[in-house]
Short mmCIF file of C-alpha atoms and ligand atoms in Angstrom, two decimals:
data_model
loop_
_atom_site.label_atom_id
_atom_site.label_comp_id
_atom_site.label_asym_id
_atom_site.label_seq_id
_atom_site.Cartn_x
_atom_site.Cartn_y
_atom_site.Cartn_z
CA MET X 133 -2.05 -1.03 -28.65
CA ALA X 134 -0.56 0.59 -25.56
CA ILE X 135 -0.07 -1.38 -22.36
CA SER X 136 -0.68 0.24 -19.00
CA VAL X 137 2.31 0.39 -16.64
CA VAL X 138 -0.05 -1.09 -14.07
CA GLU X 139 0.18 -4.36 -16.01
CA MET X 140 4.00 -4.19 -16.15
CA PHE X 141 4.20 -4.42 -12.36
CA SER X 142 1.79 -7.06 -11.09
CA ILE X 143 1.93 -8.62 -7.67
CA GLY X 144 2.01 -12.41 -7.88
CA ILE X 145 4.01 -15.44 -6.83
CA GLY X 146 7.28 -17.00 -7.99
CA PRO X 147 9.09 -18.46 -9.64
CA SER X 148 8.11 -17.35 -13.14
CA SER X 149 5.75 -14.79 -14.66
CA SER X 150 5.48 -16.72 -17.92
CA HIS X 151 5.44 -20.22 -16.41
CA THR X 152 3.57 -19.60 -13.14
CA VAL X 153 1.62 -16.30 -13.16
CA GLY X 154 0.48 -16.41 -16.81
CA PRO X 155 -0.64 -20.07 -16.73
CA MET X 156 -2.58 -19.44 -13.51
CA LEU X 157 -4.40 -16.49 -15.11
CA GLY X 158 -5.08 -18.40 -18.33
CA ALA X 159 -6.38 -21.47 -16.49
CA ALA X 160 -8.65 -19.26 -14.37
CA LEU X 161 -10.15 -17.64 -17.48
CA PHE X 162 -10.74 -21.09 -18.99
CA ALA X 163 -12.35 -22.36 -15.79
CA ARG X 164 -14.63 -19.31 -15.54
CA GLU X 165 -15.85 -19.86 -19.08
CA LEU X 166 -16.36 -23.51 -18.25
CA SER X 167 -18.29 -22.62 -15.12
CA ASP X 168 -20.47 -20.10 -17.01
CA GLN X 169 -21.37 -22.48 -19.84
CA HIS X 170 -21.04 -26.03 -18.54
CA ALA X 171 -21.43 -25.86 -14.76
CA GLY X 172 -21.68 -29.33 -13.24
CA SER X 173 -21.12 -31.20 -16.51
CA VAL X 174 -17.33 -31.61 -16.46
CA ALA X 175 -15.75 -34.96 -15.62
CA ARG X 176 -12.21 -34.58 -16.91
CA ILE X 177 -9.76 -31.84 -17.95
CA GLU X 178 -6.66 -32.24 -20.09
CA ILE X 179 -3.93 -29.63 -20.21
CA ASP X 180 -1.06 -29.83 -22.70
CA LEU X 181 2.06 -27.71 -22.24
CA PHE X 182 4.24 -26.99 -25.24
CA GLY X 183 7.62 -25.42 -25.98
CA SER X 184 9.39 -23.75 -23.12
CA LEU X 185 6.49 -24.55 -20.77
CA SER X 186 7.06 -28.22 -21.51
CA ALA X 187 10.85 -27.99 -21.24
CA THR X 188 11.04 -26.09 -17.94
CA GLY X 189 7.47 -26.10 -16.62
CA ARG X 190 8.22 -28.60 -13.86
CA GLY X 191 11.01 -26.48 -12.35
CA HIS X 192 9.01 -23.31 -12.89
CA GLY X 193 5.92 -24.58 -11.01
CA THR X 194 3.53 -24.59 -13.98
CA PRO X 195 1.31 -27.58 -13.02
CA GLY X 196 0.53 -26.25 -9.52
CA ALA X 197 -0.17 -22.79 -10.94
CA ILE X 198 -2.60 -24.19 -13.52
CA LEU X 199 -4.45 -26.29 -10.94
CA ALA X 200 -4.78 -23.25 -8.68
CA GLY X 201 -6.00 -21.23 -11.66
CA LEU X 202 -8.71 -23.80 -12.38
CA GLU X 203 -9.88 -23.22 -8.81
CA GLY X 204 -10.10 -19.50 -9.61
CA ALA X 205 -6.98 -18.44 -7.73
CA GLU X 206 -5.37 -15.13 -8.60
CA PRO X 207 -1.59 -14.59 -8.46
CA LYS X 208 -1.93 -11.51 -6.26
CA THR X 209 -3.84 -13.24 -3.48
CA VAL X 210 -3.24 -16.98 -3.83
CA ASP X 211 -1.56 -18.72 -0.91
CA PRO X 212 1.84 -19.89 -2.24
CA ALA X 213 1.72 -22.87 0.15
CA HIS X 214 -1.51 -24.05 -1.49
CA VAL X 215 0.09 -23.92 -4.94
CA ARG X 216 2.98 -26.01 -3.62
CA ALA X 217 0.52 -28.52 -2.10
CA LEU X 218 -1.24 -28.85 -5.47
CA ALA X 219 2.11 -29.36 -7.20
CA ASP X 220 3.49 -31.97 -4.81
CA GLY X 221 0.27 -34.00 -4.60
CA SER X 222 -0.59 -33.14 -0.99
CA CYS X 223 -3.97 -32.01 -2.32
CA GLN X 224 -5.97 -34.85 -3.88
CA ALA X 225 -8.72 -32.88 -5.65
CA ILE X 226 -9.65 -29.42 -6.90
CA THR X 227 -13.00 -27.62 -6.97
CA LEU X 228 -13.42 -25.63 -10.15
CA VAL X 229 -14.18 -21.93 -9.85
CA GLY X 230 -17.95 -21.56 -9.39
CA GLY X 231 -17.97 -24.41 -6.89
CA THR X 232 -20.18 -26.83 -8.83
CA THR X 233 -17.53 -29.38 -9.80
CA THR X 234 -14.91 -31.19 -7.75
CA LEU X 235 -12.43 -33.29 -9.67
CA PRO X 236 -9.91 -35.78 -8.27
CA LEU X 237 -6.45 -34.84 -9.52
CA ASP X 238 -6.38 -38.16 -11.43
CA ASP X 239 -9.00 -36.57 -13.69
CA VAL X 240 -6.93 -33.44 -14.37
CA ALA X 241 -4.11 -34.49 -16.68
CA VAL X 242 -1.18 -32.11 -17.23
CA THR X 243 1.03 -33.34 -20.08
CA PHE X 244 4.46 -31.98 -20.99
CA ARG X 245 4.34 -32.28 -24.78
CA THR X 246 7.69 -32.83 -26.44
CA ASP X 247 6.34 -32.93 -29.99
CA ARG X 248 6.96 -29.69 -31.83
CA LYS X 249 4.10 -27.55 -33.09
CA GLU X 250 4.42 -24.23 -34.83
CA PHE X 251 2.50 -21.94 -32.53
CA ARG X 252 2.84 -18.20 -32.60
CA HIS X 253 4.55 -18.19 -29.20
CA PRO X 254 6.74 -20.88 -27.59
CA ASN X 255 4.85 -20.76 -24.27
CA THR X 256 1.64 -22.46 -25.40
CA VAL X 257 -1.08 -24.12 -23.32
CA GLU X 258 -4.00 -26.14 -24.68
CA LEU X 259 -6.92 -26.95 -22.38
CA ARG X 260 -9.80 -29.32 -23.03
CA ALA X 261 -12.76 -30.21 -20.79
CA PHE X 262 -14.87 -33.37 -21.21
CA ALA X 263 -18.35 -34.36 -20.06
CA PRO X 264 -19.01 -37.66 -18.20
CA ASP X 265 -19.89 -39.33 -21.55
CA GLY X 266 -16.43 -38.43 -22.92
CA SER X 267 -17.58 -35.70 -25.28
CA GLU X 268 -15.52 -32.53 -25.40
CA VAL X 269 -17.35 -29.50 -24.01
CA LEU X 270 -14.71 -26.78 -24.28
CA GLU X 271 -11.30 -26.34 -25.88
CA ARG X 272 -9.07 -23.29 -25.58
CA ARG X 273 -5.47 -22.40 -26.38
CA PHE X 274 -3.52 -19.56 -24.84
CA PHE X 275 -0.01 -18.18 -24.95
CA SER X 276 1.87 -16.99 -21.90
CA VAL X 277 3.84 -14.21 -23.54
CA GLY X 278 5.94 -13.04 -20.59
CA GLY X 279 5.47 -10.79 -17.58
CA GLY X 280 2.24 -12.61 -16.63
CA PHE X 281 0.46 -11.56 -19.83
CA VAL X 282 -1.66 -14.16 -21.63
CA GLU X 283 -3.25 -14.09 -25.07
CA PHE X 284 -5.97 -16.50 -26.14
CA ASP X 285 -6.08 -17.97 -29.63
CA ASN X 286 -9.72 -19.00 -29.69
CA PRO X 287 -12.31 -16.39 -30.59
CA ALA X 288 -14.24 -16.82 -27.37
CA GLY X 289 -11.14 -16.67 -25.22
CA SER X 290 -10.00 -13.60 -23.38
CA SER X 291 -6.72 -11.84 -23.06
CA ASN X 292 -5.51 -10.74 -19.68
CA SER X 293 -6.82 -7.63 -18.03
CA ALA X 294 -4.21 -5.41 -19.66
CA THR X 295 -5.70 -2.01 -20.29
CA SER X 296 -5.37 -1.20 -23.95
CA VAL X 297 -5.68 1.94 -25.94
CA GLU X 298 -6.54 1.96 -29.59
CA ASP X 299 -4.14 3.44 -32.09
CA THR X 300 -5.05 6.85 -33.43
CA GLU X 301 -3.22 6.12 -36.67
CA GLY X 302 -5.45 3.10 -37.12
CA GLY X 303 -8.45 5.39 -37.29
CA HIS X 304 -9.43 5.03 -33.64
CA SER X 305 -9.43 7.59 -30.91
CA HIS X 306 -7.49 7.81 -27.67
CA PRO X 307 -9.03 8.83 -24.39
CA ALA X 308 -8.91 12.59 -23.86
CA GLY X 309 -5.52 13.68 -22.59
CA PHE X 310 -3.67 10.62 -23.86
CA ARG X 311 -0.38 11.42 -25.60
CA SER X 312 0.42 8.71 -28.09
CA TYR X 313 3.94 7.36 -28.61
CA GLY X 314 4.80 4.27 -30.58
CA CYS X 315 8.57 4.38 -30.09
CA ALA X 316 11.18 6.04 -27.89
CA ASP X 317 11.72 8.88 -30.39
CA ASP X 318 7.99 9.64 -30.24
CA LEU X 319 8.15 9.52 -26.45
CA LEU X 320 10.92 12.12 -26.40
CA ALA X 321 9.01 14.32 -28.85
CA ALA X 322 5.86 14.04 -26.73
CA CYS X 323 7.82 15.02 -23.59
CA GLU X 324 9.33 17.99 -25.39
CA ASP X 325 5.96 19.05 -26.71
CA ALA X 326 4.34 18.82 -23.28
CA GLU X 327 7.43 20.17 -21.49
CA CYS X 328 7.29 17.31 -19.01
CA THR X 329 9.37 14.41 -17.75
CA VAL X 330 8.91 10.80 -18.85
CA ALA X 331 7.16 9.98 -15.56
CA GLU X 332 4.80 12.93 -15.95
CA LEU X 333 3.90 11.92 -19.48
CA VAL X 334 3.24 8.31 -18.47
CA SER X 335 1.23 9.50 -15.47
CA GLY X 336 -0.96 11.64 -17.74
CA ASN X 337 -1.58 8.70 -20.04
CA GLU X 338 -2.42 6.43 -17.13
CA ALA X 339 -4.93 9.01 -15.87
CA ALA X 340 -6.49 9.14 -19.33
CA ILE X 341 -6.75 5.35 -19.46
CA SER X 342 -7.96 4.49 -15.98
CA GLY X 343 -8.66 7.70 -14.08
CA GLU X 344 -6.70 10.21 -12.04
CA GLY X 345 -4.43 8.63 -9.43
CA ILE X 346 -5.37 4.99 -10.12
CA ALA X 347 -1.95 3.99 -11.45
CA GLU X 348 -0.17 5.90 -8.67
CA LYS X 349 -2.23 4.05 -6.04
CA HIS X 350 -1.31 0.72 -7.62
CA LEU X 351 2.36 1.66 -7.83
CA VAL X 352 2.53 2.55 -4.14
CA GLU X 353 1.13 -0.92 -3.43
CA VAL X 354 3.73 -2.36 -5.81
CA TRP X 355 6.57 -0.53 -4.04
CA HIS X 356 5.35 -1.80 -0.67
CA ALA X 357 5.19 -5.37 -2.02
CA MET X 358 8.73 -4.99 -3.38
CA ARG X 359 9.93 -3.65 -0.03
CA ASP X 360 8.24 -6.50 1.85
CA CYS X 361 9.85 -8.99 -0.52
CA ILE X 362 13.32 -7.59 0.15
CA ALA X 363 12.66 -7.69 3.90
CA ALA X 364 11.47 -11.31 3.69
CA GLY X 365 14.56 -12.27 1.70
CA PHE X 366 16.76 -10.65 4.35
CA THR X 367 15.29 -12.88 7.07
CA GLU X 368 14.83 -16.25 5.35
CA ARG X 369 17.69 -18.74 5.55
CA GLY X 370 18.21 -22.32 4.46
CA THR X 371 18.17 -23.94 1.04
CA LEU X 372 15.97 -23.14 -1.92
CA PRO X 373 13.49 -25.79 -3.11
CA GLY X 374 13.88 -27.76 -6.33
CA GLY X 375 16.80 -30.12 -5.67
CA LEU X 376 19.82 -28.00 -6.64
CA ASP X 377 20.54 -27.31 -2.96
CA VAL X 378 21.20 -23.65 -3.65
CA PRO X 379 21.73 -21.93 -0.28
CA ARG X 380 20.01 -18.64 0.44
CA ARG X 381 22.58 -15.84 0.75
CA ALA X 382 20.61 -12.60 1.06
CA ALA X 383 20.22 -12.69 4.85
CA ALA X 384 23.98 -13.00 5.35
CA LEU X 385 24.74 -10.45 2.64
CA SER X 386 22.41 -7.93 4.27
CA GLN X 387 24.50 -8.27 7.44
CA GLN X 388 27.77 -7.78 5.59
CA LEU X 389 27.30 -4.39 3.96
CA GLY X 390 30.47 -2.32 3.76
CA SER X 391 30.61 0.79 5.95
CA VAL X 392 28.58 3.78 4.75
CA ASP X 393 31.55 5.39 3.01
CA SER X 394 33.17 2.17 1.76
CA VAL X 395 33.75 1.62 -1.94
CA THR X 396 31.73 -1.62 -1.91
CA ARG X 397 28.66 -0.22 -0.13
CA THR X 398 26.74 0.42 -3.35
CA MET X 399 27.36 -3.04 -4.75
CA ASP X 400 26.80 -4.73 -1.39
CA THR X 401 23.41 -3.01 -1.07
CA LEU X 402 22.33 -3.78 -4.62
CA ASN X 403 23.54 -7.38 -4.43
CA ALA X 404 21.79 -8.12 -1.14
CA ALA X 405 18.45 -6.65 -2.25
CA ALA X 406 18.40 -8.20 -5.71
CA ILE X 407 19.37 -11.61 -4.35
CA ALA X 408 16.75 -11.31 -1.59
CA VAL X 409 13.98 -10.77 -4.15
CA ASN X 410 15.13 -13.53 -6.44
CA GLU X 411 15.51 -16.00 -3.61
CA GLU X 412 11.95 -15.23 -2.57
CA ASN X 413 10.93 -15.72 -6.18
CA ALA X 414 12.76 -19.05 -6.43
CA ALA X 415 10.96 -20.17 -3.26
CA GLY X 416 7.58 -19.46 -4.91
CA HIS X 417 6.77 -16.63 -2.52
CA ARG X 418 5.10 -13.25 -3.17
CA VAL X 419 6.98 -11.07 -5.69
CA VAL X 420 6.26 -8.34 -8.25
CA THR X 421 6.85 -8.82 -11.97
CA ALA X 422 9.36 -6.16 -13.00
CA PRO X 423 8.83 -6.83 -15.85
CA THR X 424 9.03 -10.62 -15.20
CA ASN X 425 9.59 -12.82 -12.16
CA GLY X 426 12.98 -14.10 -13.31
CA ALA X 427 14.18 -10.50 -13.54
CA ALA X 428 12.15 -9.31 -10.55
CA GLY X 429 15.11 -8.27 -8.40
CA ILE X 430 16.65 -5.47 -10.45
CA VAL X 431 14.02 -2.70 -10.18
CA PRO X 432 13.42 -3.13 -6.41
CA ALA X 433 17.14 -3.41 -5.69
CA VAL X 434 17.89 -0.15 -7.49
CA LEU X 435 15.02 1.62 -5.72
CA HIS X 436 16.19 0.19 -2.38
CA TRP X 437 19.73 1.39 -3.08
CA ALA X 438 18.51 4.85 -4.12
CA PHE X 439 16.75 5.28 -0.78
CA GLU X 440 19.40 3.63 1.41
CA CYS X 441 22.55 5.00 -0.22
CA ALA X 442 21.76 7.87 -2.56
CA TRP X 443 19.03 9.96 -0.94
CA LYS X 444 21.09 13.15 -1.21
CA LEU X 445 21.42 12.63 -4.98
CA LEU X 446 17.69 12.29 -5.59
CA ASP X 447 15.51 15.01 -7.07
CA THR X 448 13.86 16.08 -3.82
CA ASP X 449 14.43 18.62 -1.06
CA GLU X 450 12.35 16.59 1.39
CA GLU X 451 13.68 14.58 4.29
CA ARG X 452 13.34 10.84 3.94
CA ASP X 453 9.94 9.73 5.19
CA GLU X 454 7.23 7.31 4.11
CA ASP X 455 5.35 9.79 1.90
CA THR X 456 8.40 11.17 0.13
CA GLU X 457 9.78 7.69 -0.42
CA SER X 458 6.46 6.51 -1.91
CA ALA X 459 6.24 9.57 -4.18
CA LEU X 460 9.75 8.94 -5.51
CA ALA X 461 9.06 5.22 -5.94
CA VAL X 462 5.94 6.03 -7.98
CA ARG X 463 7.91 8.44 -10.17
CA PHE X 464 10.62 5.80 -10.66
CA LEU X 465 8.07 3.11 -11.54
CA LEU X 466 6.17 5.36 -13.97
CA ALA X 467 9.35 6.05 -15.96
CA ALA X 468 10.53 2.44 -15.70
CA GLY X 469 7.10 1.15 -16.69
CA GLY X 470 6.93 3.53 -19.65
CA ILE X 471 10.19 2.09 -20.97
CA GLY X 472 9.02 -1.47 -20.23
CA THR X 473 5.84 -1.02 -22.24
CA LEU X 474 7.88 0.23 -25.19
CA ILE X 475 10.13 -2.83 -25.05
CA LYS X 476 7.17 -5.19 -24.75
CA GLU X 477 5.38 -3.62 -27.69
CA ARG X 478 8.39 -3.32 -29.99
CA ALA X 479 10.24 -6.54 -29.04
CA SER X 480 9.42 -8.79 -26.09
CA ILE X 481 10.06 -9.24 -22.37
CA SER X 482 9.87 -13.04 -22.67
CA GLY X 483 12.92 -15.23 -22.07
CA ALA X 484 11.28 -17.94 -24.17
CA GLU X 485 11.14 -15.53 -27.12
CA LEU X 486 14.37 -13.51 -26.84
CA GLY X 487 16.51 -15.22 -24.20
CA CYS X 488 17.55 -13.54 -20.96
CA GLN X 489 18.30 -10.24 -22.74
CA GLY X 490 14.49 -9.90 -22.97
CA GLU X 491 14.08 -10.32 -19.22
CA VAL X 492 17.19 -9.09 -17.44
CA GLY X 493 18.07 -6.68 -20.28
CA SER X 494 14.59 -5.15 -20.11
CA ALA X 495 14.65 -4.94 -16.31
CA CYS X 496 18.09 -3.30 -16.43
CA ALA X 497 16.84 -0.71 -18.92
CA MET X 498 13.72 -0.03 -16.85
CA ALA X 499 15.66 0.37 -13.60
CA ALA X 500 18.23 2.62 -15.28
CA ALA X 501 15.41 4.79 -16.66
CA GLY X 502 13.61 4.98 -13.31
CA LEU X 503 16.75 5.91 -11.42
CA THR X 504 17.65 8.59 -13.95
CA GLU X 505 14.15 10.02 -13.62
CA ILE X 506 14.34 10.39 -9.81
CA MET X 507 17.88 11.74 -10.07
CA GLY X 508 16.36 14.62 -12.04
CA GLY X 509 17.47 13.45 -15.49
CA THR X 510 15.98 14.92 -18.64
CA PRO X 511 13.83 12.71 -20.88
CA ALA X 512 16.83 12.38 -23.22
CA GLN X 513 18.99 11.16 -20.33
CA VAL X 514 16.27 8.71 -19.27
CA GLU X 515 16.14 7.36 -22.82
CA ASN X 516 19.96 7.17 -22.91
CA ALA X 517 20.08 5.26 -19.60
CA ALA X 518 17.52 2.73 -20.86
CA GLU X 519 19.46 2.31 -24.09
CA ILE X 520 22.71 1.60 -22.20
CA GLY X 521 20.82 -0.90 -20.04
CA ILE X 522 19.71 -2.86 -23.09
CA GLU X 523 22.84 -2.46 -25.21
CA HIS X 524 25.07 -4.13 -22.66
CA ASN X 525 22.78 -7.10 -22.18
CA LEU X 526 22.41 -7.89 -25.89
CA GLY X 527 22.92 -11.57 -26.62
CA LEU X 528 22.32 -12.71 -23.03
CA THR X 529 21.00 -16.27 -23.19
CA CYS X 530 18.48 -18.04 -20.96
CA ASP X 531 19.88 -21.35 -19.69
CA PRO X 532 18.54 -22.05 -16.19
CA VAL X 533 20.18 -25.07 -14.57
CA GLY X 534 17.69 -27.84 -13.80
CA GLY X 535 14.88 -25.72 -15.27
CA LEU X 536 14.81 -23.76 -12.00
CA VAL X 537 14.86 -19.97 -11.76
CA GLN X 538 17.98 -20.05 -9.57
CA ILE X 539 21.25 -20.49 -11.49
CA PRO X 540 22.14 -18.13 -13.17
CA CYS X 541 19.02 -16.07 -12.50
CA ILE X 542 19.56 -15.02 -8.87
CA GLU X 543 23.10 -13.65 -9.26
CA ARG X 544 22.25 -12.30 -12.69
CA ASN X 545 19.76 -9.93 -11.09
CA ALA X 546 22.46 -8.65 -8.73
CA VAL X 547 24.79 -8.00 -11.66
CA GLY X 548 21.92 -6.44 -13.63
CA ALA X 549 21.14 -4.05 -10.77
CA VAL X 550 24.75 -2.86 -10.61
CA LYS X 551 24.72 -2.43 -14.38
CA ALA X 552 21.51 -0.38 -14.18
CA VAL X 553 23.03 2.07 -11.70
CA ASN X 554 26.09 2.42 -13.93
CA ALA X 555 23.89 3.00 -16.99
CA SER X 556 22.12 5.80 -15.13
CA VAL X 557 25.38 7.32 -13.90
CA LEU X 558 26.78 7.29 -17.44
CA ALA X 559 23.64 8.86 -18.89
CA LEU X 560 23.49 11.57 -16.23
CA LYS X 561 27.08 12.59 -17.00
CA GLY X 562 26.11 13.19 -20.62
CA SER X 563 23.76 15.64 -22.32
CA GLY X 564 21.36 12.96 -23.52
CA GLU X 565 22.88 12.99 -27.00
CA HIS X 566 24.21 9.59 -27.99
CA ARG X 567 24.90 7.46 -31.04
CA VAL X 568 22.69 4.39 -30.52
CA SER X 569 19.05 5.24 -29.89
CA LEU X 570 16.83 3.25 -27.55
CA ASP X 571 14.67 2.32 -30.55
CA THR X 572 17.76 0.87 -32.27
CA ALA X 573 18.79 -1.06 -29.15
CA ILE X 574 15.29 -2.53 -28.76
CA GLU X 575 15.15 -3.55 -32.42
CA THR X 576 18.64 -5.06 -32.16
CA MET X 577 17.52 -7.07 -29.14
CA ARG X 578 14.51 -8.31 -31.07
CA GLN X 579 16.61 -9.39 -34.06
CA THR X 580 19.26 -10.99 -31.82
CA GLY X 581 16.54 -12.95 -30.04
CA LEU X 582 15.10 -14.20 -33.31
CA ASP X 583 18.58 -15.40 -34.36
CA MET X 584 19.17 -17.13 -31.03
CA MET X 585 18.83 -20.92 -31.06
CA ASP X 586 15.91 -22.38 -29.11
CA LYS X 587 18.26 -24.11 -26.70
CA TYR X 588 19.14 -20.68 -25.27
CA LYS X 589 15.54 -19.57 -24.81
CA GLU X 590 14.22 -20.97 -21.52
CA THR X 591 14.38 -24.61 -22.55
CA SER X 592 17.36 -25.63 -20.36
CA LEU X 593 18.79 -27.48 -23.38
CA GLY X 594 21.99 -25.44 -23.72
CA GLY X 595 24.52 -23.23 -21.97
CA LEU X 596 24.93 -23.54 -18.21
CA ALA X 597 21.95 -25.90 -18.07
CA VAL X 598 23.93 -28.63 -19.84
CA ASN X 599 27.39 -27.80 -18.47
CA VAL X 600 26.61 -27.54 -14.77
CA PRO X 601 25.91 -30.86 -13.06
CA GLU X 602 22.64 -30.78 -11.14
CA CYS X 603 24.01 -32.59 -8.09
S1 LIG U 965 18.20 -17.10 -17.26
FE1 LIG U 965 17.19 -15.07 -17.36
S2 LIG U 965 15.42 -15.35 -18.73
FE2 LIG U 965 16.14 -17.38 -18.11
S3 LIG U 965 14.84 -17.95 -16.36
FE3 LIG U 965 16.73 -17.00 -15.57
S4 LIG U 965 16.27 -14.79 -15.34
FE4 LIG U 965 14.66 -15.70 -16.65
#
């Protein structure tokens, strides 16, 4: 199954794609099914959160997201303030999507289950709805597998709206014009065969899946949302919510950039932009998964830096204007998204499955690939940049203090953005030939994640989460 890059970059709200965006989508699908089949006959809903959702769901805003999802809210358009009001009890009742049933929040029970069950993914949600006589009318289970993707267990359930393409080798056919690749080596071979760049190949596949220009239109919207997020982070001040009293720094950092020719200008620019996005994410505001919310700052920060600091190095003869910037951003995001889909299919982008290497490591690889693409790199150099981005994040654990996506997440995105630029610079200085392939790096990340103890996989039971006092 191939995933569209459109799904890799979805506009939603913070602080977590797996704990906020995915649960909202899953709850909305459950509520729609409920509304279709049992409109007006629901008196109570029970929602059980397991695994990482149970361990860090409070800090990651899961209950508010689920309640909003039951109302039919969508991450792209929901009002973040309404989600906060649902979470903090300011709202007393919800009206299920379809409008036929209003339930007091006392009749919507969200339980953080600490008992261990062997589900196929650690981010598991079970939902049950009951009629006034106490009989169960609907039960569903879904998994929030990272990046806002959800997968339902029950036959009647639905997966998310990810566009999928059937595998030719499985006896099915691809849409006309689709060039299949199941791994990075195949991707390089397909680019060589078609004599095109990674972005061009991904663009062709997107056109085959969803129509000419559809992905590009979405990616322009994504770039604008990323840009707006950086701008919002540069203006907001104060302290982030959640109780850790983490001060916002991006606004001050954006005022303290080194001079244009200073040695720190690159890092200052990357740091300010990445921290701006992740502070907005931590505040529960509008962000873009790239590929997740926790790692949302790296891709936009590198794009921001490319336009602010490196325009002369980019693969264009045009002056900087809105149209040229959007065209380059789309090219960047196509290449980055192509690498992200490979990682998701062959390993995971979920911190609960592979630790932070799956989130920040993936984002670093994607940003390195995108930057190399718009610097005019060959497909081999793009693959090399992505490989460096993953290789030097291998083993990175997920240990958010207080279960909040703040420490170490916010700074980690700044460091990841700097690393992505360096990965691209290293790859562009080479021929594309290198010892460790991207496929090997992805597989190594997968195996390392499987070996990693659960306490380092978004449970806040180990690492910084137990060594840093919360007050
Ligand atoms: S430590 Fe990494 S994986 Fe864990 S919540 Fe933070 S950004 Fe996500």
